[in-house]
Amino acid sequence: MAGGVVAKASGGKDYPGNITLFVFLACLVAATGGLIFGYDLGISGGVTAMDPFLLKFFPSVYKMENENHSTNQYCKFDSQMLTLFTSSLYVAALVASFFASTVTRVFGRKWSMFGGGITFLIGSAINGAAENMFMLILGRLLLGVGVGFANQSVPVYLSEMAPARLRGMLNIGFQLMITIGILAASLINYSTAKIQGGWGWRVSLALAAVPAGIITLGSLFLPDTPNSLIERGHKDKAKEMLCKIRGTEDIQMEYDDMLTASEEAKKIQHPWSNILKRKYRPQLTMAILIPFFQQLTGINVIMFYAPVLFKTIGFEDDASLMSAVITGLVNVFATFVSIVTVDRFGRRMLFLQGGIQMLICQIVVGTMIAVMFGTSGVADVSMSYAPWVVAFICVYVAGFAWSWGPLGWLVPSEIFSLEIRSAGQSITVSVNMFFTFIIGQIFLTMLCHMKFGLFYFFGGWVVIMTVFIALFLPETKNVPIEEMILVWKRHWFWGEFISDDDVHVANDMVTIA
């Protein structure tokens, strides 16, 4: 199933595939939900490196860091307490995503986005004004709730609004906003760290209100998706909305598929238990393994070493800024590559190409790090050597940014049937947040013990995930999400889990492109 799939009605006519200005603007606004996640990813690491912040909330960490004069680049000082502060957001997001599933299903996708935005807004205000550890942790937990709601609802909203032929492009807008948020946060941290008086960290944390305000206000103007309207019993409004977003009256085939999916969904009383059924085994497997693999690509170890390597080629005190700006720009522009190619060449091609590219870069960088730092972790780097390492780091980041970065969110959001869609997306978010938390907690310890071998460790995982995609992920480009069951049914492995009685679509003629 490496080829594309074009879903057609029994009469052989394609679904409407044009993108209207209305849909583009709606998806653009919804995608800004990624800004809050990206901003936090970019801002938290910088803030926890600011001395005034450490002095106020983690004085013991500040003291121990200043007493640690080791030049060992493998075993940097590690504080589990400080790491736990950063990672607490992911635990809150994990829990919140399960509640967000119910909100998304019962009240609609837009109100889940609004809830995420307003909670993140409150959290940013509390963090910016924090005077004690209680306020700091409370604000952090609220940020996590906001991220959990946004990450649960935004990808689903984008996949439902987009025409099948352009679903990948519009959905990856979410990942694009994440990368923009990371880059903006890195630049803000660099500026606020120079503020005299030691209150720059407050500005960094409080400015999270900007992306939060954007998605909060934006969500109020977003239309409901036709799928959500049907799911909540508003069939006439759904048909009217479908005509509006497709820009044509010729929507009966797509509408019939949505009605069929809705009828199936109404038979389900407990989506959380239903998703465990044999016929949903393919989707459940992907909802667990894709976000799991995304966190084991090794992006953490690559980004950790970037500032060290940039410092060796002469950036000195500006190494962290230059590292963040250059890798951040690569991240943003490479995401555009994914936007342009994902609906043309498909998800599988990007997954496989990106995996091979990341593997080669990890082997090269790991070997170069081994030569540079040896097992002692003390660097002796020539000026002509380090730029090559930086170049391979950028190539690695690009590979991640057009494959596992955006596709880790896109594919899970488009493969679920309506009756399990909210529950499935919650599992995806929860697994992603859980392993982000785990990797964040143990990464520095692993680096200290495994040294340059950590590059090879993650490289091994990249081999496993690339083989997994090659064998078990069918191509999903151009397939209407209500007819995705047909893709799984025709797969060489997953088809065994789905009986003919499990296939319920109004338009069941599928051709392989």
Short mmCIF file of C-alpha atoms in Angstrom, two decimals:
data_model
loop_
_atom_site.label_atom_id
_atom_site.label_comp_id
_atom_site.label_asym_id
_atom_site.label_seq_id
_atom_site.Cartn_x
_atom_site.Cartn_y
_atom_site.Cartn_z
CA MET A 1 0.00 0.00 0.00
CA ALA A 2 2.75 2.42 -0.79
CA GLY A 3 0.66 4.14 -3.45
CA GLY A 4 -1.84 6.91 -2.86
CA VAL A 5 -5.50 6.16 -2.33
CA VAL A 6 -8.26 8.19 -3.93
CA ALA A 7 -11.69 7.64 -2.47
CA LYS A 8 -14.51 7.78 -4.98
CA ALA A 9 -18.22 7.37 -4.80
CA SER A 10 -19.94 4.50 -6.57
CA GLY A 11 -20.52 6.79 -9.52
CA GLY A 12 -16.75 7.34 -9.79
CA LYS A 13 -16.75 11.04 -8.91
CA ASP A 14 -14.17 12.48 -6.56
CA TYR A 15 -15.01 14.44 -3.45
CA PRO A 16 -14.69 18.23 -3.88
CA GLY A 17 -11.02 18.93 -3.33
CA ASN A 18 -10.61 22.70 -3.68
CA ILE A 19 -9.62 24.84 -0.75
CA THR A 20 -11.76 27.89 -0.04
CA LEU A 21 -10.59 31.09 1.62
CA PHE A 22 -13.02 30.33 4.45
CA VAL A 23 -11.34 26.96 5.16
CA PHE A 24 -7.84 28.39 4.84
CA LEU A 25 -8.54 31.15 7.37
CA ALA A 26 -10.29 28.77 9.76
CA CYS A 27 -7.38 26.32 9.63
CA LEU A 28 -4.86 29.15 10.01
CA VAL A 29 -6.57 30.40 13.17
CA ALA A 30 -6.96 26.89 14.59
CA ALA A 31 -3.32 26.06 13.86
CA THR A 32 -2.23 28.91 16.14
CA GLY A 33 -3.06 26.51 18.95
CA GLY A 34 0.41 25.11 18.22
CA LEU A 35 1.98 28.42 19.26
CA ILE A 36 1.31 27.82 22.95
CA PHE A 37 2.99 24.40 22.87
CA GLY A 38 5.93 25.68 20.84
CA TYR A 39 6.37 28.79 22.98
CA ASP A 40 6.53 26.72 26.14
CA LEU A 41 8.98 24.25 24.61
CA GLY A 42 11.25 27.14 23.69
CA ILE A 43 10.83 29.27 26.80
CA SER A 44 11.17 26.80 29.68
CA GLY A 45 14.76 25.71 28.97
CA GLY A 46 15.96 29.30 28.71
CA VAL A 47 14.21 30.46 31.87
CA THR A 48 15.61 27.62 33.98
CA ALA A 49 19.10 28.69 32.85
CA MET A 50 18.63 32.27 34.14
CA ASP A 51 20.47 32.89 37.41
CA PRO A 52 17.82 35.21 38.95
CA PHE A 53 15.15 32.55 38.39
CA LEU A 54 17.31 29.85 39.99
CA LEU A 55 18.24 32.10 42.91
CA LYS A 56 14.58 32.78 43.68
CA PHE A 57 13.09 29.31 43.29
CA PHE A 58 16.00 26.83 43.21
CA PRO A 59 18.86 28.37 45.25
CA SER A 60 20.45 24.98 45.97
CA VAL A 61 20.59 24.26 42.22
CA TYR A 62 22.19 27.66 41.58
CA LYS A 63 24.80 27.03 44.26
CA MET A 64 25.69 23.56 43.00
CA GLU A 65 25.86 24.67 39.36
CA ASN A 66 28.31 27.42 40.26
CA GLU A 67 30.42 24.99 42.27
CA ASN A 68 30.56 22.54 39.36
CA HIS A 69 33.59 23.49 37.24
CA SER A 70 33.86 20.23 35.32
CA THR A 71 34.66 20.50 31.62
CA ASN A 72 33.08 17.10 30.99
CA GLN A 73 30.49 17.73 28.28
CA TYR A 74 28.73 14.43 28.98
CA CYS A 75 28.01 14.86 32.69
CA LYS A 76 26.62 18.34 33.11
CA PHE A 77 25.10 19.06 36.53
CA ASP A 78 21.67 17.46 36.67
CA SER A 79 18.89 18.46 39.06
CA GLN A 80 15.91 16.11 39.06
CA MET A 81 13.91 18.78 40.95
CA LEU A 82 14.53 21.41 38.31
CA THR A 83 13.83 18.92 35.53
CA LEU A 84 10.64 17.92 37.30
CA PHE A 85 9.49 21.55 37.28
CA THR A 86 9.93 21.66 33.52
CA SER A 87 8.36 18.23 32.98
CA SER A 88 5.34 18.82 35.25
CA LEU A 89 3.64 20.49 32.31
CA TYR A 90 3.66 17.23 30.37
CA VAL A 91 2.07 15.30 33.23
CA ALA A 92 -0.71 17.90 33.47
CA ALA A 93 -1.17 17.79 29.68
CA LEU A 94 -1.37 14.00 29.80
CA VAL A 95 -4.20 14.05 32.34
CA ALA A 96 -5.97 17.01 30.72
CA SER A 97 -6.12 15.32 27.31
CA PHE A 98 -8.51 12.69 28.67
CA PHE A 99 -10.92 15.37 29.90
CA ALA A 100 -10.44 17.24 26.65
CA SER A 101 -11.69 14.16 24.80
CA THR A 102 -15.12 14.50 26.41
CA VAL A 103 -15.25 18.28 25.87
CA THR A 104 -14.25 17.87 22.22
CA ARG A 105 -16.91 15.25 21.61
CA VAL A 106 -19.80 16.79 23.59
CA PHE A 107 -19.30 20.54 23.02
CA GLY A 108 -17.26 20.62 19.81
CA ARG A 109 -13.64 21.12 18.80
CA LYS A 110 -13.63 24.93 18.99
CA TRP A 111 -14.68 25.03 22.64
CA SER A 112 -11.93 22.61 23.56
CA MET A 113 -9.48 25.01 21.89
CA PHE A 114 -11.02 27.93 23.78
CA GLY A 115 -10.68 26.05 27.07
CA GLY A 116 -7.04 25.32 26.32
CA GLY A 117 -6.32 28.93 25.41
CA ILE A 118 -8.00 30.49 28.45
CA THR A 119 -6.31 28.02 30.84
CA PHE A 120 -2.91 28.68 29.29
CA LEU A 121 -3.61 32.43 29.57
CA ILE A 122 -4.32 32.16 33.29
CA GLY A 123 -1.26 29.96 33.80
CA SER A 124 1.01 32.47 32.05
CA ALA A 125 -0.27 35.28 34.27
CA ILE A 126 0.35 33.27 37.45
CA ASN A 127 3.84 32.25 36.33
CA GLY A 128 4.78 35.79 35.37
CA ALA A 129 3.70 37.04 38.81
CA ALA A 130 5.00 34.04 40.77
CA GLU A 131 6.43 34.85 44.21
CA ASN A 132 6.71 31.34 45.61
CA MET A 133 6.95 27.71 44.54
CA PHE A 134 3.20 27.16 44.89
CA MET A 135 2.40 29.88 42.35
CA LEU A 136 5.12 28.61 40.03
CA ILE A 137 3.87 25.02 40.05
CA LEU A 138 0.20 26.06 39.86
CA GLY A 139 0.90 28.19 36.81
CA ARG A 140 2.92 25.37 35.27
CA LEU A 141 0.09 22.88 35.77
CA LEU A 142 -2.42 25.26 34.18
CA LEU A 143 -0.10 25.66 31.20
CA GLY A 144 -0.08 21.88 30.93
CA VAL A 145 -3.87 21.73 30.96
CA GLY A 146 -3.94 24.30 28.17
CA VAL A 147 -1.45 22.33 26.08
CA GLY A 148 -3.41 19.10 26.66
CA PHE A 149 -6.66 20.65 25.42
CA ALA A 150 -5.07 22.37 22.42
CA ASN A 151 -3.04 19.36 21.30
CA GLN A 152 -6.12 17.16 21.59
CA SER A 153 -8.50 19.35 19.61
CA VAL A 154 -6.47 21.28 17.03
CA PRO A 155 -5.15 18.37 14.90
CA VAL A 156 -8.63 16.79 14.84
CA TYR A 157 -10.23 20.11 13.84
CA LEU A 158 -7.74 20.62 11.02
CA SER A 159 -8.18 17.10 9.67
CA GLU A 160 -11.98 17.43 9.68
CA MET A 161 -12.10 20.85 8.05
CA ALA A 162 -9.59 20.20 5.28
CA PRO A 163 -10.53 18.64 1.94
CA ALA A 164 -9.00 15.16 1.66
CA ARG A 165 -6.48 16.15 -1.03
CA LEU A 166 -5.04 18.98 1.08
CA ARG A 167 -5.51 17.59 4.58
CA GLY A 168 -1.79 17.03 5.12
CA MET A 169 -0.83 20.57 4.13
CA LEU A 170 -3.43 22.21 6.36
CA ASN A 171 -2.86 19.88 9.32
CA ILE A 172 0.91 20.49 9.30
CA GLY A 173 0.09 24.15 9.93
CA PHE A 174 -0.14 23.02 13.57
CA GLN A 175 3.47 21.81 13.55
CA LEU A 176 4.55 24.97 11.71
CA MET A 177 3.09 27.07 14.51
CA ILE A 178 4.93 24.92 17.06
CA THR A 179 8.25 25.62 15.32
CA ILE A 180 7.48 29.35 15.08
CA GLY A 181 6.63 29.37 18.78
CA ILE A 182 9.95 27.69 19.64
CA LEU A 183 11.94 30.16 17.55
CA ALA A 184 10.13 33.20 18.96
CA ALA A 185 10.64 31.96 22.52
CA SER A 186 14.35 31.45 21.96
CA LEU A 187 14.76 35.03 20.71
CA ILE A 188 12.69 36.38 23.61
CA ASN A 189 14.75 34.46 26.17
CA TYR A 190 17.96 35.88 24.77
CA SER A 191 16.58 39.42 25.06
CA THR A 192 15.02 39.08 28.51
CA ALA A 193 18.14 37.44 29.97
CA LYS A 194 19.94 40.78 29.42
CA ILE A 195 17.35 42.82 31.35
CA GLN A 196 18.97 44.53 34.35
CA GLY A 197 17.41 43.84 37.74
CA GLY A 198 16.93 40.11 37.33
CA TRP A 199 13.24 40.15 36.37
CA GLY A 200 13.67 39.12 32.75
CA TRP A 201 12.38 35.61 33.49
CA ARG A 202 9.03 37.15 34.45
CA VAL A 203 8.74 38.74 31.01
CA SER A 204 9.56 35.46 29.30
CA LEU A 205 6.93 33.54 31.27
CA ALA A 206 4.28 36.26 31.09
CA LEU A 207 4.62 36.68 27.32
CA ALA A 208 3.10 33.20 26.98
CA ALA A 209 -0.14 35.20 27.27
CA VAL A 210 0.35 36.42 23.68
CA PRO A 211 -0.01 33.04 21.91
CA ALA A 212 -2.64 32.08 24.49
CA GLY A 213 -4.63 35.20 23.67
CA ILE A 214 -4.40 34.50 19.95
CA ILE A 215 -5.96 31.02 20.15
CA THR A 216 -8.45 32.06 22.85
CA LEU A 217 -9.88 34.93 20.80
CA GLY A 218 -9.47 33.12 17.51
CA SER A 219 -11.42 30.06 18.67
CA LEU A 220 -14.47 32.24 19.35
CA PHE A 221 -14.70 33.02 15.64
CA LEU A 222 -14.07 29.49 14.40
CA PRO A 223 -16.92 27.54 12.80
CA ASP A 224 -17.74 24.07 14.03
CA THR A 225 -16.67 21.22 11.78
CA PRO A 226 -19.47 19.40 9.91
CA ASN A 227 -18.39 16.15 11.60
CA SER A 228 -18.79 17.70 15.04
CA LEU A 229 -22.18 19.22 14.17
CA ILE A 230 -23.51 15.87 12.95
CA GLU A 231 -22.05 14.15 16.01
CA ARG A 232 -24.04 16.55 18.20
CA GLY A 233 -27.26 16.17 16.22
CA HIS A 234 -27.22 19.35 14.06
CA LYS A 235 -27.56 17.71 10.66
CA ASP A 236 -28.97 20.69 8.76
CA LYS A 237 -26.27 23.02 10.08
CA ALA A 238 -23.67 20.40 9.21
CA LYS A 239 -24.83 20.20 5.60
CA GLU A 240 -24.87 23.98 5.33
CA MET A 241 -21.36 24.18 6.80
CA LEU A 242 -20.07 21.46 4.50
CA CYS A 243 -21.33 23.41 1.47
CA LYS A 244 -19.62 26.52 2.80
CA ILE A 245 -16.23 24.96 3.48
CA ARG A 246 -16.15 23.02 0.21
CA GLY A 247 -17.38 26.00 -1.84
CA THR A 248 -19.96 23.91 -3.72
CA GLU A 249 -23.42 22.41 -3.41
CA ASP A 250 -22.09 19.08 -4.68
CA ILE A 251 -21.32 17.61 -1.27
CA GLN A 252 -23.92 14.85 -0.98
CA MET A 253 -21.42 11.98 -1.21
CA GLU A 254 -19.18 13.35 1.53
CA TYR A 255 -22.22 14.26 3.63
CA ASP A 256 -23.59 10.72 3.29
CA ASP A 257 -20.30 9.32 4.54
CA MET A 258 -20.45 11.62 7.55
CA LEU A 259 -24.03 10.53 8.31
CA THR A 260 -23.03 6.88 8.06
CA ALA A 261 -20.12 7.47 10.41
CA SER A 262 -22.42 9.31 12.81
CA GLU A 263 -24.91 6.46 12.86
CA GLU A 264 -22.10 4.08 13.71
CA ALA A 265 -20.88 6.42 16.43
CA LYS A 266 -24.32 6.58 18.06
CA LYS A 267 -24.19 2.85 18.66
CA ILE A 268 -21.12 3.35 20.83
CA GLN A 269 -21.81 4.11 24.48
CA HIS A 270 -18.24 3.95 25.74
CA PRO A 271 -15.61 5.03 23.18
CA TRP A 272 -12.77 4.27 25.60
CA SER A 273 -13.70 0.60 25.81
CA ASN A 274 -14.72 0.47 22.15
CA ILE A 275 -11.29 1.55 20.95
CA LEU A 276 -9.89 -1.66 22.43
CA LYS A 277 -11.95 -3.80 20.06
CA ARG A 278 -10.15 -5.94 17.50
CA LYS A 279 -11.37 -3.90 14.51
CA TYR A 280 -9.67 -0.77 15.90
CA ARG A 281 -6.36 -2.51 16.60
CA PRO A 282 -4.58 -0.78 13.67
CA GLN A 283 -5.58 2.72 14.80
CA LEU A 284 -4.83 2.02 18.47
CA THR A 285 -1.39 0.69 17.55
CA MET A 286 -0.59 3.84 15.57
CA ALA A 287 -1.97 6.11 18.33
CA ILE A 288 0.51 4.54 20.75
CA LEU A 289 3.59 3.81 18.67
CA ILE A 290 3.79 6.92 16.46
CA PRO A 291 4.02 9.43 19.36
CA PHE A 292 6.25 6.95 21.24
CA PHE A 293 8.64 6.75 18.31
CA GLN A 294 8.51 10.52 17.80
CA GLN A 295 10.08 11.02 21.23
CA LEU A 296 12.77 8.42 20.51
CA THR A 297 14.07 9.98 17.30
CA GLY A 298 16.93 11.54 19.27
CA ILE A 299 15.91 15.15 18.70
CA ASN A 300 16.67 15.82 22.39
CA VAL A 301 20.30 14.71 22.23
CA ILE A 302 20.92 16.58 18.97
CA MET A 303 19.49 19.85 20.30
CA PHE A 304 21.40 19.46 23.58
CA TYR A 305 24.75 19.35 21.81
CA ALA A 306 24.07 22.21 19.43
CA PRO A 307 25.12 25.05 21.85
CA VAL A 308 28.31 23.18 22.81
CA LEU A 309 29.34 22.78 19.19
CA PHE A 310 28.44 26.33 18.24
CA LYS A 311 30.65 27.58 21.06
CA THR A 312 33.61 25.65 19.67
CA ILE A 313 33.48 27.51 16.35
CA GLY A 314 33.75 30.96 17.86
CA PHE A 315 30.28 32.13 18.92
CA GLU A 316 31.38 32.03 22.59
CA ASP A 317 28.71 33.62 24.84
CA ASP A 318 26.25 33.86 21.96
CA ALA A 319 26.51 30.12 21.28
CA SER A 320 23.12 29.30 22.77
CA LEU A 321 21.42 32.09 20.82
CA MET A 322 23.06 31.19 17.53
CA SER A 323 22.30 27.53 18.11
CA ALA A 324 18.63 28.27 18.85
CA VAL A 325 18.26 30.70 15.94
CA ILE A 326 19.97 28.54 13.30
CA THR A 327 18.35 25.25 14.31
CA GLY A 328 15.07 27.11 14.86
CA LEU A 329 15.14 28.58 11.36
CA VAL A 330 16.01 25.18 9.89
CA ASN A 331 13.07 23.74 11.83
CA VAL A 332 10.64 26.34 10.47
CA PHE A 333 11.73 26.23 6.83
CA ALA A 334 11.97 22.43 6.73
CA THR A 335 8.38 22.27 7.99
CA PHE A 336 7.38 24.22 4.88
CA VAL A 337 8.95 21.42 2.83
CA SER A 338 6.59 19.00 4.53
CA ILE A 339 3.61 21.28 3.89
CA VAL A 340 4.39 21.40 0.17
CA THR A 341 5.17 17.70 -0.30
CA VAL A 342 2.98 15.74 2.12
CA ASP A 343 -0.13 15.60 -0.09
CA ARG A 344 1.88 15.09 -3.26
CA PHE A 345 4.31 12.36 -2.23
CA GLY A 346 2.46 11.01 0.78
CA ARG A 347 3.10 10.35 4.45
CA ARG A 348 5.08 7.13 3.97
CA MET A 349 7.67 8.69 1.70
CA LEU A 350 8.39 11.50 4.15
CA PHE A 351 8.53 9.10 7.10
CA LEU A 352 10.95 6.76 5.31
CA GLN A 353 13.13 9.46 3.76
CA GLY A 354 13.28 11.44 7.01
CA GLY A 355 14.15 8.31 8.99
CA ILE A 356 17.06 7.42 6.70
CA GLN A 357 18.32 11.02 6.77
CA MET A 358 18.18 11.20 10.58
CA LEU A 359 19.91 7.83 10.94
CA ILE A 360 22.84 8.83 8.73
CA CYS A 361 23.23 12.13 10.61
CA GLN A 362 23.10 10.44 14.02
CA ILE A 363 25.82 7.95 13.05
CA VAL A 364 28.01 10.74 11.65
CA VAL A 365 27.47 13.16 14.55
CA GLY A 366 27.84 10.39 17.15
CA THR A 367 31.13 9.32 15.59
CA MET A 368 32.37 12.93 15.41
CA ILE A 369 31.39 13.51 19.05
CA ALA A 370 33.29 10.33 19.96
CA VAL A 371 36.39 11.66 18.22
CA MET A 372 35.96 15.15 19.71
CA PHE A 373 35.12 14.28 23.30
CA GLY A 374 36.25 10.65 23.55
CA THR A 375 35.08 8.92 26.71
CA SER A 376 36.37 11.68 28.99
CA GLY A 377 33.89 14.29 27.69
CA VAL A 378 36.62 16.94 27.47
CA ALA A 379 36.59 18.62 24.07
CA ASP A 380 39.59 19.31 21.90
CA VAL A 381 38.03 20.65 18.72
CA SER A 382 39.67 22.19 15.68
CA MET A 383 38.03 25.16 13.96
CA SER A 384 37.80 23.20 10.72
CA TYR A 385 36.11 20.21 12.36
CA ALA A 386 33.13 21.57 14.29
CA PRO A 387 31.34 23.26 11.32
CA TRP A 388 30.86 19.85 9.74
CA VAL A 389 29.20 18.60 12.91
CA VAL A 390 26.94 21.66 12.97
CA ALA A 391 26.06 21.08 9.31
CA PHE A 392 25.03 17.48 10.02
CA ILE A 393 23.01 18.65 13.03
CA CYS A 394 21.10 21.05 10.75
CA VAL A 395 20.51 18.27 8.21
CA TYR A 396 19.23 16.07 11.03
CA VAL A 397 16.87 18.79 12.30
CA ALA A 398 15.59 19.29 8.75
CA GLY A 399 14.89 15.56 8.41
CA PHE A 400 12.95 15.54 11.66
CA ALA A 401 11.09 18.75 10.76
CA TRP A 402 9.63 17.37 7.55
CA SER A 403 8.96 13.84 8.77
CA TRP A 404 8.47 12.71 12.37
CA GLY A 405 7.90 16.25 13.68
CA PRO A 406 4.69 17.11 11.76
CA LEU A 407 3.62 13.58 10.77
CA GLY A 408 3.63 12.52 14.41
CA TRP A 409 0.59 14.75 14.81
CA LEU A 410 -0.94 14.48 11.33
CA VAL A 411 -1.27 10.72 10.88
CA PRO A 412 -2.93 9.90 14.24
CA SER A 413 -5.44 12.74 13.78
CA GLU A 414 -6.68 11.46 10.41
CA ILE A 415 -6.96 7.69 10.89
CA PHE A 416 -9.72 7.34 13.49
CA SER A 417 -13.39 6.67 12.83
CA LEU A 418 -15.75 9.31 14.24
CA GLU A 419 -16.91 7.10 17.11
CA ILE A 420 -13.39 6.81 18.56
CA ARG A 421 -11.79 9.98 17.17
CA SER A 422 -11.71 12.03 20.38
CA ALA A 423 -10.57 9.07 22.48
CA GLY A 424 -7.91 8.13 19.93
CA GLN A 425 -6.48 11.63 19.80
CA SER A 426 -6.36 11.75 23.60
CA ILE A 427 -4.30 8.55 23.61
CA THR A 428 -1.93 10.09 21.05
CA VAL A 429 -1.46 13.26 23.13
CA SER A 430 -1.10 11.30 26.37
CA VAL A 431 1.56 8.95 24.99
CA ASN A 432 3.43 11.93 23.50
CA MET A 433 3.35 13.86 26.78
CA PHE A 434 4.26 10.79 28.87
CA PHE A 435 7.37 9.97 26.89
CA THR A 436 8.34 13.65 26.60
CA PHE A 437 8.24 13.63 30.41
CA ILE A 438 10.24 10.38 30.69
CA ILE A 439 12.93 11.44 28.20
CA GLY A 440 13.18 14.85 29.90
CA GLN A 441 13.71 13.23 33.30
CA ILE A 442 16.32 10.63 32.32
CA PHE A 443 18.06 12.27 29.36
CA LEU A 444 20.97 13.90 31.22
CA THR A 445 21.54 10.76 33.29
CA MET A 446 21.60 8.62 30.13
CA LEU A 447 24.00 11.06 28.48
CA CYS A 448 26.38 10.92 31.43
CA HIS A 449 26.48 7.11 31.41
CA MET A 450 26.18 6.31 27.68
CA LYS A 451 28.24 9.28 26.44
CA PHE A 452 28.46 9.47 22.63
CA GLY A 453 26.80 6.03 22.53
CA LEU A 454 23.49 7.82 23.13
CA PHE A 455 23.56 8.93 19.47
CA TYR A 456 23.82 5.29 18.42
CA PHE A 457 21.10 4.34 20.92
CA PHE A 458 18.59 6.71 19.33
CA GLY A 459 19.88 5.75 15.89
CA GLY A 460 18.87 2.17 16.67
CA TRP A 461 15.36 3.35 17.49
CA VAL A 462 15.22 5.26 14.21
CA VAL A 463 15.97 2.00 12.38
CA ILE A 464 13.14 0.25 14.26
CA MET A 465 10.59 3.02 13.62
CA THR A 466 11.52 3.31 9.94
CA VAL A 467 11.07 -0.45 9.42
CA PHE A 468 7.77 -0.25 11.31
CA ILE A 469 6.47 2.48 9.00
CA ALA A 470 7.62 0.56 5.91
CA LEU A 471 5.75 -2.58 6.98
CA PHE A 472 2.69 -1.42 8.88
CA LEU A 473 1.62 2.10 7.91
CA PRO A 474 -0.54 2.28 4.76
CA GLU A 475 -0.60 5.48 2.73
CA THR A 476 -3.38 7.79 3.90
CA LYS A 477 -2.98 10.75 1.55
CA ASN A 478 -6.09 11.87 -0.36
CA VAL A 479 -8.41 9.55 1.59
CA PRO A 480 -11.52 11.13 3.18
CA ILE A 481 -11.27 10.45 6.90
CA GLU A 482 -14.71 8.84 7.00
CA GLU A 483 -13.49 6.24 4.46
CA MET A 484 -10.16 5.51 6.17
CA ILE A 485 -11.44 2.09 7.26
CA LEU A 486 -11.06 0.95 3.64
CA VAL A 487 -7.33 1.66 3.75
CA TRP A 488 -6.85 -0.56 6.80
CA LYS A 489 -9.10 -3.26 5.34
CA ARG A 490 -6.89 -3.53 2.23
CA HIS A 491 -3.60 -3.60 4.15
CA TRP A 492 -1.69 -6.91 4.01
CA PHE A 493 -1.47 -7.16 7.81
CA TRP A 494 -4.23 -5.02 9.33
CA GLY A 495 -6.89 -6.36 6.98
CA GLU A 496 -6.98 -9.55 9.07
CA PHE A 497 -8.31 -7.57 12.03
CA ILE A 498 -11.24 -6.04 10.14
CA SER A 499 -14.19 -8.12 8.96
CA ASP A 500 -16.43 -7.17 6.05
CA ASP A 501 -19.21 -6.40 8.55
CA ASP A 502 -16.98 -3.76 10.17
CA VAL A 503 -16.86 -1.66 6.97
CA HIS A 504 -19.65 0.91 6.90
CA VAL A 505 -19.20 3.71 4.38
CA ALA A 506 -21.74 5.26 2.06
CA ASN A 507 -19.29 5.41 -0.86
CA ASP A 508 -17.20 2.29 -0.88
CA MET A 509 -15.44 2.31 -4.23
CA VAL A 510 -11.72 2.92 -3.70
CA THR A 511 -9.04 2.99 -6.36
CA ILE A 512 -5.34 2.73 -5.69
CA ALA A 513 -3.39 5.52 -7.38
#
